[in-house]
Short mmCIF file of C-alpha atoms in Angstrom, two decimals:
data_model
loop_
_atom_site.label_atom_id
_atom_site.label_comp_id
_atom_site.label_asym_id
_atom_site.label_seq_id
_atom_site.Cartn_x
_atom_site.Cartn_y
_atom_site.Cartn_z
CA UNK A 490 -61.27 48.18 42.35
CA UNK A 491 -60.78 51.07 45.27
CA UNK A 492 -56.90 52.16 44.46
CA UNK A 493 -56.97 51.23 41.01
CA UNK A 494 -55.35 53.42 38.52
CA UNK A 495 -56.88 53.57 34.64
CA UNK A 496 -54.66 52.35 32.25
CA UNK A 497 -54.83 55.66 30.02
CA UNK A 498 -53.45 57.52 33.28
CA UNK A 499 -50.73 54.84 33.38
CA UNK A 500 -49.53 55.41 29.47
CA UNK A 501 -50.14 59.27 30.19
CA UNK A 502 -47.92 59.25 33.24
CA UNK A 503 -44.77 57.01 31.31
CA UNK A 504 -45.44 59.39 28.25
CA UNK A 505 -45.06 62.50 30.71
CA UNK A 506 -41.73 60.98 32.17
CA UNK A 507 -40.01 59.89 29.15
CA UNK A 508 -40.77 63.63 27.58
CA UNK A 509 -39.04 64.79 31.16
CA UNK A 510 -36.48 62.75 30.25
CA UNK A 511 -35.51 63.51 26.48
CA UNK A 512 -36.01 67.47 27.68
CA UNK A 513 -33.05 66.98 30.49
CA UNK A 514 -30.79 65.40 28.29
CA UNK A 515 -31.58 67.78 25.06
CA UNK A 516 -31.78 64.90 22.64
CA UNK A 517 -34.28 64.66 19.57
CA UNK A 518 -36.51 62.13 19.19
CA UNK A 519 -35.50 60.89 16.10
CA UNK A 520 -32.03 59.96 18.11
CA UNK A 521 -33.38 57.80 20.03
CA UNK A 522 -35.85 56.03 17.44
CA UNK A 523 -32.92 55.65 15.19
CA UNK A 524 -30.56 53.89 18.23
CA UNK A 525 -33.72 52.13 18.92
CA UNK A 526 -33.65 50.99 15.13
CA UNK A 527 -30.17 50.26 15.04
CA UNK A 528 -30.26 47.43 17.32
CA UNK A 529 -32.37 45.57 15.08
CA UNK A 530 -30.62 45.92 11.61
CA UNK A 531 -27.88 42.93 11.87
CA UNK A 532 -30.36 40.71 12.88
CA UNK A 533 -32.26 41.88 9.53
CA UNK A 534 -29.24 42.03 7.51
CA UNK A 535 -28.17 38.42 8.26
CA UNK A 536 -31.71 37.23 7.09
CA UNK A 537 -31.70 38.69 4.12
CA UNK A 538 -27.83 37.71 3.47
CA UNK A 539 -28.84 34.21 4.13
CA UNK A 540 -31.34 33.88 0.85
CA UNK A 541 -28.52 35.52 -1.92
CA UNK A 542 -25.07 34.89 -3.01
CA UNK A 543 -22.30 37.51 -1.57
CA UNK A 544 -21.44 40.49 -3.97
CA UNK A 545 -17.73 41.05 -5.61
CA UNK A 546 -16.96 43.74 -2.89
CA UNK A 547 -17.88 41.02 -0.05
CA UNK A 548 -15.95 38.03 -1.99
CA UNK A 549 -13.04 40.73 -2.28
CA UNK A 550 -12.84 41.71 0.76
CA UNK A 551 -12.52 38.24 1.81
CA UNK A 552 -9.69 37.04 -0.82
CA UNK A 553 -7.60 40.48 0.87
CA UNK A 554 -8.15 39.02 4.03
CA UNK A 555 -7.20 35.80 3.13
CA UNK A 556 -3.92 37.21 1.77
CA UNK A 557 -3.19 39.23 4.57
CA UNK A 558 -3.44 36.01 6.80
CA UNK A 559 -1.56 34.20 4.57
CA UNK A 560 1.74 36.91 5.14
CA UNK A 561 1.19 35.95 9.20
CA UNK A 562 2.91 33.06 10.14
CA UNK A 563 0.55 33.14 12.94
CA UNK A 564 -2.41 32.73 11.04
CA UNK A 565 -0.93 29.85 9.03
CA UNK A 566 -3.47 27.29 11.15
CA UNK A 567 -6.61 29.16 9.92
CA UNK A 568 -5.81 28.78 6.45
CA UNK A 569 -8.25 25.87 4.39
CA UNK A 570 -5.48 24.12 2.92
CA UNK A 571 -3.66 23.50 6.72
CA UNK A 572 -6.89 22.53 8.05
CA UNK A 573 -7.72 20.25 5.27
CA UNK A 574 -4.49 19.04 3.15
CA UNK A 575 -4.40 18.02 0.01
CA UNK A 576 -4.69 14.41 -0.43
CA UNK A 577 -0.94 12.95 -1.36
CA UNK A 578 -1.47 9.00 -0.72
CA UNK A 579 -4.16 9.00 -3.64
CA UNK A 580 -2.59 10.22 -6.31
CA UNK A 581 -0.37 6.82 -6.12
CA UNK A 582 -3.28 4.51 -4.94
CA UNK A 583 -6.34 5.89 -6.54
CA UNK A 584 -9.67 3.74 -5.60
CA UNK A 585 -10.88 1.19 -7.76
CA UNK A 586 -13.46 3.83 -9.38
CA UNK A 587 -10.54 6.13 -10.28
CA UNK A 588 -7.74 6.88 -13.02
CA UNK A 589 -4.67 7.91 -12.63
CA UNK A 590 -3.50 11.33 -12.85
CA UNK A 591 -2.48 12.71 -16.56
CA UNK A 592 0.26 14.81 -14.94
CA UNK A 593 3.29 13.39 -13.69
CA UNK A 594 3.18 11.94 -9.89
CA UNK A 595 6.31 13.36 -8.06
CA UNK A 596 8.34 11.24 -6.71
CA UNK A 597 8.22 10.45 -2.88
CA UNK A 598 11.52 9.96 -0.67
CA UNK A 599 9.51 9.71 2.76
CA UNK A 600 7.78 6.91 4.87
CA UNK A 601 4.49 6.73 5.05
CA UNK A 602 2.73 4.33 7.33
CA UNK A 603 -0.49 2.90 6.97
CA UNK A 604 -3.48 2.02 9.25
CA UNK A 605 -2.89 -1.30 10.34
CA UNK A 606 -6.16 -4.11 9.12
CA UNK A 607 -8.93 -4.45 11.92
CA UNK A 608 -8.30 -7.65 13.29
CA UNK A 609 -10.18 -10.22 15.05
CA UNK A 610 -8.45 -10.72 18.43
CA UNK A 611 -7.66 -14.72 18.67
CA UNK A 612 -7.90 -16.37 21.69
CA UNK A 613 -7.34 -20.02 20.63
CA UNK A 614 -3.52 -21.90 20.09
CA UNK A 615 -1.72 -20.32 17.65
CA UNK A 616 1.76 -20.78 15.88
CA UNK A 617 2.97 -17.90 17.18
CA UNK A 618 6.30 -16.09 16.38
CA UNK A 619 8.07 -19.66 15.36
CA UNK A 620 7.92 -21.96 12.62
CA UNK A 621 7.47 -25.27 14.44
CA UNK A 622 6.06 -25.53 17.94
CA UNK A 623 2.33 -24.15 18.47
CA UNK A 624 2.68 -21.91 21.49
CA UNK A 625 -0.46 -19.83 23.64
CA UNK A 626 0.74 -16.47 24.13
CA UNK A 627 -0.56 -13.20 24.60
CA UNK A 628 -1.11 -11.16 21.45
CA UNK A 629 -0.98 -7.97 22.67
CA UNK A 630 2.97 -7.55 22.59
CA UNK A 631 3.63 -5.89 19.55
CA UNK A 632 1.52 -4.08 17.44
CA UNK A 633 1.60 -5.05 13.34
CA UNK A 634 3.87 -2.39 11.28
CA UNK A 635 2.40 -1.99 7.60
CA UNK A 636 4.32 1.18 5.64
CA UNK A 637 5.70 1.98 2.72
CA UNK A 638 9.11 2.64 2.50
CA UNK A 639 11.28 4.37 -0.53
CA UNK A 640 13.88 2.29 -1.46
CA UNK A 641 16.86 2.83 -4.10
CA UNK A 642 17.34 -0.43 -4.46
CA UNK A 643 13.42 -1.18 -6.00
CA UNK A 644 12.52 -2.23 -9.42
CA UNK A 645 11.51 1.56 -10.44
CA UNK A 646 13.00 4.34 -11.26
CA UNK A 647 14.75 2.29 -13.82
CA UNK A 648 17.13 4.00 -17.18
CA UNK A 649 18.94 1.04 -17.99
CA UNK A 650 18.10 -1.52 -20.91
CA UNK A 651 15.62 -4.32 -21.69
CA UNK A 652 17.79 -7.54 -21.62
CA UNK A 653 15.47 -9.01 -24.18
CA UNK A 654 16.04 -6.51 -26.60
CA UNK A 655 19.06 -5.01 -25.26
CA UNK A 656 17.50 -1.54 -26.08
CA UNK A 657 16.93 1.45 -23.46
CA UNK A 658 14.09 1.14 -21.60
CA UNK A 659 12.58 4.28 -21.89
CA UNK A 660 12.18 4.03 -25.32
CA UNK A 661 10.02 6.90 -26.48
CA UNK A 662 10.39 10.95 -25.90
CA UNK A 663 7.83 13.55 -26.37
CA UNK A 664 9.34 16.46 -25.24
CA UNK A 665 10.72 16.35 -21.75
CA UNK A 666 8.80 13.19 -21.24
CA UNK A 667 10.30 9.68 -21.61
CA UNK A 668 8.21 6.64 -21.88
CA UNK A 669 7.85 2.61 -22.57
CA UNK A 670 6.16 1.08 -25.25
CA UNK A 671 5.03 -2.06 -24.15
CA UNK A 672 4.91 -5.43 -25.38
CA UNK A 673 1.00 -4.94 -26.31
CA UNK A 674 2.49 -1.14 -28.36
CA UNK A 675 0.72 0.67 -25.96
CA UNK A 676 3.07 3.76 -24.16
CA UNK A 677 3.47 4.34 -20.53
CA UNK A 678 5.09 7.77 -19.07
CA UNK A 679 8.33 7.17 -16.84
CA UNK A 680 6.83 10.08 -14.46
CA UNK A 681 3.51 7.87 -14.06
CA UNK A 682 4.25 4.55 -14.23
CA UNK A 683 7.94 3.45 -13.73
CA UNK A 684 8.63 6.54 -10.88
CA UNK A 685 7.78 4.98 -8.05
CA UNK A 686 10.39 3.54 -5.51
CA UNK A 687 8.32 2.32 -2.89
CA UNK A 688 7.73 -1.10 -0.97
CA UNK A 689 5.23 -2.59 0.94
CA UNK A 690 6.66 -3.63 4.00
CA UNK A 691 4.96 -5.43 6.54
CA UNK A 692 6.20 -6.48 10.04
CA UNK A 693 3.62 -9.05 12.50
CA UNK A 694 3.51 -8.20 16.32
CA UNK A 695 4.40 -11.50 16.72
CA UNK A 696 7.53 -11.50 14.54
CA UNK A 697 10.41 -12.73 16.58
CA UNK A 698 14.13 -11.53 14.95
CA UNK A 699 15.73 -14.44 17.42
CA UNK A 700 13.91 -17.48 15.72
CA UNK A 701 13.59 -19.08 12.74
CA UNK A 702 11.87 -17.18 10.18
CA UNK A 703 11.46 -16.00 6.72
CA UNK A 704 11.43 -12.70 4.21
CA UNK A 705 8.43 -13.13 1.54
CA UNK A 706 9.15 -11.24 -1.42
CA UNK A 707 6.11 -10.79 -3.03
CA UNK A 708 5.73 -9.14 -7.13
CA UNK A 709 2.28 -8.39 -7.47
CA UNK A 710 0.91 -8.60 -11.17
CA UNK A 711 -0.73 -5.91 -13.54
CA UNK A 712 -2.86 -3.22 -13.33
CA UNK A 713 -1.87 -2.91 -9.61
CA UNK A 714 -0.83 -0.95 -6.82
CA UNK A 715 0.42 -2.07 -3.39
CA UNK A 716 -2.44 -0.02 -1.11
CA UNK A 717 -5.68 -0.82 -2.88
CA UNK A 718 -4.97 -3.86 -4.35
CA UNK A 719 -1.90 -6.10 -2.22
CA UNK A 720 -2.84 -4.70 0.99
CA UNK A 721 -6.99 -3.72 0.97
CA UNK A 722 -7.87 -6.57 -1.88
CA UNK A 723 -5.55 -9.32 -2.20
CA UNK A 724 -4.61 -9.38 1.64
CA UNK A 725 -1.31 -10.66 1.54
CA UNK A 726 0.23 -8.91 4.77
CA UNK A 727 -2.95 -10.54 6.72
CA UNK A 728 -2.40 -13.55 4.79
CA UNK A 729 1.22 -13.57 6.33
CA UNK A 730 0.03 -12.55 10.10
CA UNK A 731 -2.86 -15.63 9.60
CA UNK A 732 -0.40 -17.76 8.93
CA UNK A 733 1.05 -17.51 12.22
CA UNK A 734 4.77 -17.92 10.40
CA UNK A 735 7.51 -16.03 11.18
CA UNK A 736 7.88 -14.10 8.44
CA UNK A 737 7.84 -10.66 6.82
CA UNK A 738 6.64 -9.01 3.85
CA UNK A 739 8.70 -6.92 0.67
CA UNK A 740 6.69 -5.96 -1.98
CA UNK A 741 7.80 -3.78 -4.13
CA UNK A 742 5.91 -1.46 -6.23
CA UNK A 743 6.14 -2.56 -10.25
CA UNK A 744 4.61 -1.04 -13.21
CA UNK A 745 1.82 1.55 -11.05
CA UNK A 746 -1.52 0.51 -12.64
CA UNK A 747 -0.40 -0.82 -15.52
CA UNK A 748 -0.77 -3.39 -18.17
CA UNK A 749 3.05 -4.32 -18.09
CA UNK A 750 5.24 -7.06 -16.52
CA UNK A 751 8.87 -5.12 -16.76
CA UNK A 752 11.28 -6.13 -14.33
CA UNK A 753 13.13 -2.95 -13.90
CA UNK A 754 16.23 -2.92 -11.37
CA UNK A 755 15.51 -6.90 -10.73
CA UNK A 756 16.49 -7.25 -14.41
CA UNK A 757 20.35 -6.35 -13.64
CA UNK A 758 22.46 -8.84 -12.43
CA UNK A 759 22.77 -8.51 -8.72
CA UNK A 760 19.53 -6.31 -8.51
CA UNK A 761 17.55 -8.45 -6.18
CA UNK A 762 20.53 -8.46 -4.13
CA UNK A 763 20.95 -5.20 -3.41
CA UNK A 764 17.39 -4.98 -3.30
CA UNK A 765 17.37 -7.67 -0.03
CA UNK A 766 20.33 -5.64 1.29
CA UNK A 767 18.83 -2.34 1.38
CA UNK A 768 15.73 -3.87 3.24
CA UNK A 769 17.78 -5.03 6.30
CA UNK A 770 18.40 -1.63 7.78
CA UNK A 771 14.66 -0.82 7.03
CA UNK A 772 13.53 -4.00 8.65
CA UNK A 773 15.70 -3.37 11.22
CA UNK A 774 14.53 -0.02 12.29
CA UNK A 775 10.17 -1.45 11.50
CA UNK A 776 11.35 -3.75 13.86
CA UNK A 777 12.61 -1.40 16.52
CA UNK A 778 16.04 -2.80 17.15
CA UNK A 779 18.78 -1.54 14.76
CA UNK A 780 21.01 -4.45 15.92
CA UNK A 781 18.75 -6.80 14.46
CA UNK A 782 19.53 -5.70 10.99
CA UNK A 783 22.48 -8.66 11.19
CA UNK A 784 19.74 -11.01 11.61
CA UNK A 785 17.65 -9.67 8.83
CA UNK A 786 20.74 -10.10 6.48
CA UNK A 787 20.45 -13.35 7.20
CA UNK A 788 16.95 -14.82 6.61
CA UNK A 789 15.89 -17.31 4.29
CA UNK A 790 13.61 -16.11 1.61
CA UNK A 791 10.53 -17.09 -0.44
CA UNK A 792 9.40 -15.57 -3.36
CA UNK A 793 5.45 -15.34 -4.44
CA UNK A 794 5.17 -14.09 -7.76
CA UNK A 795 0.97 -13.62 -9.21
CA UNK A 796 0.37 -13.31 -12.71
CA UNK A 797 2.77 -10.35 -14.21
CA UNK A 798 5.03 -10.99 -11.57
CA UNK A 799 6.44 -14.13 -12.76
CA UNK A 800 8.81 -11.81 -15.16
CA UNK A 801 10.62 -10.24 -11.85
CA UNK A 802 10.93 -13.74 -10.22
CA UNK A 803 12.51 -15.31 -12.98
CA UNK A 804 15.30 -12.79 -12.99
CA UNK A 805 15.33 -12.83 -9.84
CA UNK A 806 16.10 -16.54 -9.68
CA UNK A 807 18.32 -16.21 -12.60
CA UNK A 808 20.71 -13.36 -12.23
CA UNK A 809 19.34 -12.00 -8.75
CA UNK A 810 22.70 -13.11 -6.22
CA UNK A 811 21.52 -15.08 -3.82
CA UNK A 812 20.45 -18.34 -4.83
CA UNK A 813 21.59 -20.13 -1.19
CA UNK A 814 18.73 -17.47 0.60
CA UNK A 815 15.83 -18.54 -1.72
CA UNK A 816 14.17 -21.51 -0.09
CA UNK A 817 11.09 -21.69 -2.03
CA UNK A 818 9.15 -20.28 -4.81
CA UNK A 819 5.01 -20.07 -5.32
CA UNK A 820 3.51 -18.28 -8.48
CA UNK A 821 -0.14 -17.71 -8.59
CA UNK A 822 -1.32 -18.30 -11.95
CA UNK A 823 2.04 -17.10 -13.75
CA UNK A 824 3.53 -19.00 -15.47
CA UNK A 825 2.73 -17.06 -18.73
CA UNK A 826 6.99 -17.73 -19.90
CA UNK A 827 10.73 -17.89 -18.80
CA UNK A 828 10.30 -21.35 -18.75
CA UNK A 829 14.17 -21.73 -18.35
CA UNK A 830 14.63 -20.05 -16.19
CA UNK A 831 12.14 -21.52 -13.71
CA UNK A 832 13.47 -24.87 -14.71
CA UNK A 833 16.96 -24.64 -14.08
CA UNK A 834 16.57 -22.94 -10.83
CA UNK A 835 14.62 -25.74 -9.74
CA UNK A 836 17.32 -28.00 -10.67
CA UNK A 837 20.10 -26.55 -8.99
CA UNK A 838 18.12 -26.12 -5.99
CA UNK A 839 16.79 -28.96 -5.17
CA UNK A 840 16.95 -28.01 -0.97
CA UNK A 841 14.16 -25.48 -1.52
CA UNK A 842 10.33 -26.22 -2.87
CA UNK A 843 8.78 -25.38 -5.98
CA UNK A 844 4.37 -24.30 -5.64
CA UNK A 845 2.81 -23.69 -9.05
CA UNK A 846 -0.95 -23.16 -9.30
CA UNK A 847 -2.75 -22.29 -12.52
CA UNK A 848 -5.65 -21.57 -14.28
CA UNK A 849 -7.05 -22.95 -17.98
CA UNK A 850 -4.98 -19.30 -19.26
CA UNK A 851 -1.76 -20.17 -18.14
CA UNK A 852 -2.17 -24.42 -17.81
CA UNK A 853 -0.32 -25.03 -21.37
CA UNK A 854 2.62 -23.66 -20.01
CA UNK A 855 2.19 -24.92 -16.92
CA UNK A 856 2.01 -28.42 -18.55
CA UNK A 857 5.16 -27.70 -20.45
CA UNK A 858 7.44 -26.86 -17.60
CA UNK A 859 6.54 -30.28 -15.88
CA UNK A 860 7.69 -32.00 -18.60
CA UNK A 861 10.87 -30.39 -18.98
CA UNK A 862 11.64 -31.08 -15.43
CA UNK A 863 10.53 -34.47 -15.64
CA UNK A 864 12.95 -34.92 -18.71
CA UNK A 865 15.50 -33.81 -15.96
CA UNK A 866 14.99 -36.42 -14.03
CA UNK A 867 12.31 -34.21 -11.36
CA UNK A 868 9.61 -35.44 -9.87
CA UNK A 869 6.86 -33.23 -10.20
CA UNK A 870 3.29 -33.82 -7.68
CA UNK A 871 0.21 -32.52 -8.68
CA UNK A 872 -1.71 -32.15 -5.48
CA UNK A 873 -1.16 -29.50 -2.54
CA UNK A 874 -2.10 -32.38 0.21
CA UNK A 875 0.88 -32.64 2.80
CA UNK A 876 3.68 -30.63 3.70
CA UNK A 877 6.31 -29.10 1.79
CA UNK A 878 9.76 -30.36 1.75
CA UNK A 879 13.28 -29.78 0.27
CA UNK A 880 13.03 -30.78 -3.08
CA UNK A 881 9.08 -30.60 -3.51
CA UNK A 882 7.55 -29.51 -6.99
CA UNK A 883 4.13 -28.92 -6.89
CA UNK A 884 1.69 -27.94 -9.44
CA UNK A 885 -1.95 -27.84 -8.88
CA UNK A 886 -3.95 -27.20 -11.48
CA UNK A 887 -7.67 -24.95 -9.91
CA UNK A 888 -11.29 -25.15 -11.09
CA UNK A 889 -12.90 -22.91 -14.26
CA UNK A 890 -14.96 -21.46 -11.51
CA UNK A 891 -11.47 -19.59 -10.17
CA UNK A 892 -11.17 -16.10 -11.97
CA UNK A 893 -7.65 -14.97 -12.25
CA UNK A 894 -8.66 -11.37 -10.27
CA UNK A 895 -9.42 -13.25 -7.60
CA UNK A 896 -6.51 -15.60 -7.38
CA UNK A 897 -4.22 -14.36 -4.58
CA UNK A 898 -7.08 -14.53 -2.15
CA UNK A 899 -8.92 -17.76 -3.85
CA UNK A 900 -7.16 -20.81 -5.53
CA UNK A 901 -6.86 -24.08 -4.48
CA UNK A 902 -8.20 -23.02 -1.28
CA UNK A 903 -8.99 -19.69 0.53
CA UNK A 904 -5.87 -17.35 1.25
CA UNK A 905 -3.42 -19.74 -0.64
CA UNK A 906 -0.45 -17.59 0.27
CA UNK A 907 -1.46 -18.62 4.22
CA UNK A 908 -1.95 -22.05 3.31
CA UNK A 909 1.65 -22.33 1.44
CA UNK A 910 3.68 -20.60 4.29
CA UNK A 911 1.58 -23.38 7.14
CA UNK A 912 2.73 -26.53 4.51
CA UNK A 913 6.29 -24.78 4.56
CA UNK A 914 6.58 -24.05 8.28
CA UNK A 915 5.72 -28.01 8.71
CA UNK A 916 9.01 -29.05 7.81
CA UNK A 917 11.87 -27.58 9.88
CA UNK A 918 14.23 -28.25 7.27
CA UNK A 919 13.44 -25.13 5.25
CA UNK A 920 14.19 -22.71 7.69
CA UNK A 921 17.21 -22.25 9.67
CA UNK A 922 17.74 -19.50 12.63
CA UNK A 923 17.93 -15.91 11.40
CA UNK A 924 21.36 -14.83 13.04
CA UNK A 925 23.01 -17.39 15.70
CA UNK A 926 25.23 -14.58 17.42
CA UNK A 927 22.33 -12.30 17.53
CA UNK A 928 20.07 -15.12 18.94
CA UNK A 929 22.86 -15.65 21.22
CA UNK A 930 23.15 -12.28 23.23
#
């Protein structure tokens, strides 16, 4: 081509300038191959840094700076252990593939609230925030409250004596340590087991404080705690919401995941008491109107007890100061003794009801307590068909099939808790308003 210029005299040309060049500003060659070079090591030195393990100096280096941003308050957000807490709720409620901890669990004096159940928004009728009319009203009001909440007043911490016995407690020392043999001989650590003060509480968005309504006490059995196993398996705060009562939900934590029935605090006279007491002002505030704690003072109650947790509920009934609140009792499967007990609350409360259901392992004593209230002159039913009403004593006796696990969420029926508190709310007579002068303003 006529112009063209060979590409040897173009590479002799840019050789020619860039000599000009280095001559003007005096600089060796080897400076500029080596700033050349140097543009190209990090690259190279991250490549090969990705295939090995750092050395000490690197790993040192980094602990210093870790330490130095440590000492700077204004670093505090960078550190691992802000970004990424340790896990406290767990170490009370491990998962059903987990042990406890072997070192003591401190004790916790806050609230902690939990994630309220995914629920299926209902569009059809519902009882709704009463015991006795079935109203259509929107759901979206309130939102459902489900926390835990310390409480002095619960069954654990607990240094006094076993009534049985009339022995301490805490019964065995190693060390610092004080524990419980149980009835099986086996020992249980106050700082793992008996330490913990807290209580399920659970508060509908539909719960109305002005109407009639109801405080379920619920004492969960063994082997148990009140996240993984009365909230996420047996379901009894959704059980309560399903039901479409007016009611809320105390359950205190027992024995934590442990093969024991003690009653703790509920054992002294007046324990259960103080224990409904303390849980106004807490309801009260769940609630969102501190006034209301008048009203809360006031409700009727109904005790569930499942399996263990017939041993609180019979003191409870017996020495627990306030036999005019408890309007009905239901135990799941536990009637495993205090046969007495059970009995002579029944007869000297004959305005409240009396559910029983039971397996083939607990059915002899089942068997036994109807006829000792049918030497009394009590008549006992033994089917769940119909309402409840003042007076009613029911046992119902479920199918082999039934395993005890399983019980709080399948009996009878599905969700027997639900199905008791719908039979109760059918007869006005059990309930009565929470607080006339607060209903009143």
């Amino acid at each position: 081509m006529v112009g063209a210029i060979p590409k040897f005299q173009i590479a002799d040309r840019a050789n020619r300038a860039m000599s000009s060049v280095m001559r003007r500003r005096a600089l060796p060659l080897r400076w500029h191959l080596a700033a050349m070079a140097a543009l190209f090591v990090p690259m190279s030195f991250l490549l090969v840094q990705c295939g090995k393990a750092p050395n000490a100096e690197m790993l040192a280096a980094n602990t210093e700076g870790a330490k130095s941003r440590a000492a700077k308050p204004q670093a505090s957000s960078d550190m691992f252990d802000d970004r990424f807490p340790k896990p406290q709720f767990a170490d009370r409620f491990p998962t059903a593939n987990e042990s406890l901890p072997q070192e003591g669990l401190p004790q916790v004096q806050r609230q902690v609230a939990l994630a309220p159940q995914q629920r299926t928004v209902r569009t059809e009728p519902v009882r709704v925030a009463s015991l006795t009319p079935t109203l259509t009203l929107p759901r979206a009001e309130r939102e459902e409250l489900t926390t835990l909440v310390s409480m002095k007043s619960s069954a654990f911490p607990y240094f006094g004596t076993n009534p049985r016995s009339e022995e301490p407690f805490l019964n065995i020392t190693k060390g610092d340590r004080k524990g419980h043999r149980s009835h099986s001989g086996r020992v249980y650590w106050q700082d793992e087991t008996y330490n913990d003060s807290r209580v399920l509480v659970h508060v509908p968005e539909t719960f109305d404080v002005k109407k009639p309504g109801v405080i379920v006490v619920f004492f969960h059995g063994n082997g148990a705690t009140l996240e993984r196993d009365v909230r996420d398996r047996q379901l009894v705060p959704q059980q309560i919401s399903d039901s479409g009562v007016n009611a809320v939900l105390l359950a205190p934590q027992m024995a934590v995941n442990a093969a024991d029935s003690s009653a703790g605090k509920f054992w002294q006279p007046g324990g259960f008491k103080r224990f409904i007491d303390e849980s106004a002002s807490h309801l009260a505030r769940l609630y969102g109107d501190p006034k209301s704690a008048q009203a809360f003072a006031n409700l009727p109650i109904v005790i569930v007890g499942y399996s263990g947790g017939f041993l609180p509920t019979a003191w409870s009934l017996e020495v627990g100061g306030v036999p005019n609140r408890v309007r009905g009792v239901f135990l799941l499967d536990a009637v495993y003794g205090e046969l007495d007990k059970f009995a002579s609350w029944i007869e000297k409360n004959r305005t409240g009801f009396f559910v029983s259901s039971y397996t083939r392992y607990t059915k002899r004593h089942d068997q036994e307590l109807m006829q000792m209230l049918r030497d009394r002159g009590i008549t006992v039913t033994e089917s769940m068909d119909g309402p409840l009403r003042p007076g009613s004593v029911v046992f119902v006796q479920t199918p082999d099939g039934v395993t005890h696990r399983d019980y709080v969420t399948q009996a009878w029926t599905e969700h027997p808790v639900k199905d008791v508190l719908v039979k109760m709310a059918a007869t006005p007579a059990l309930t009565r308003l929470a607080s006339t002068p607060y209903a009143n303003r």
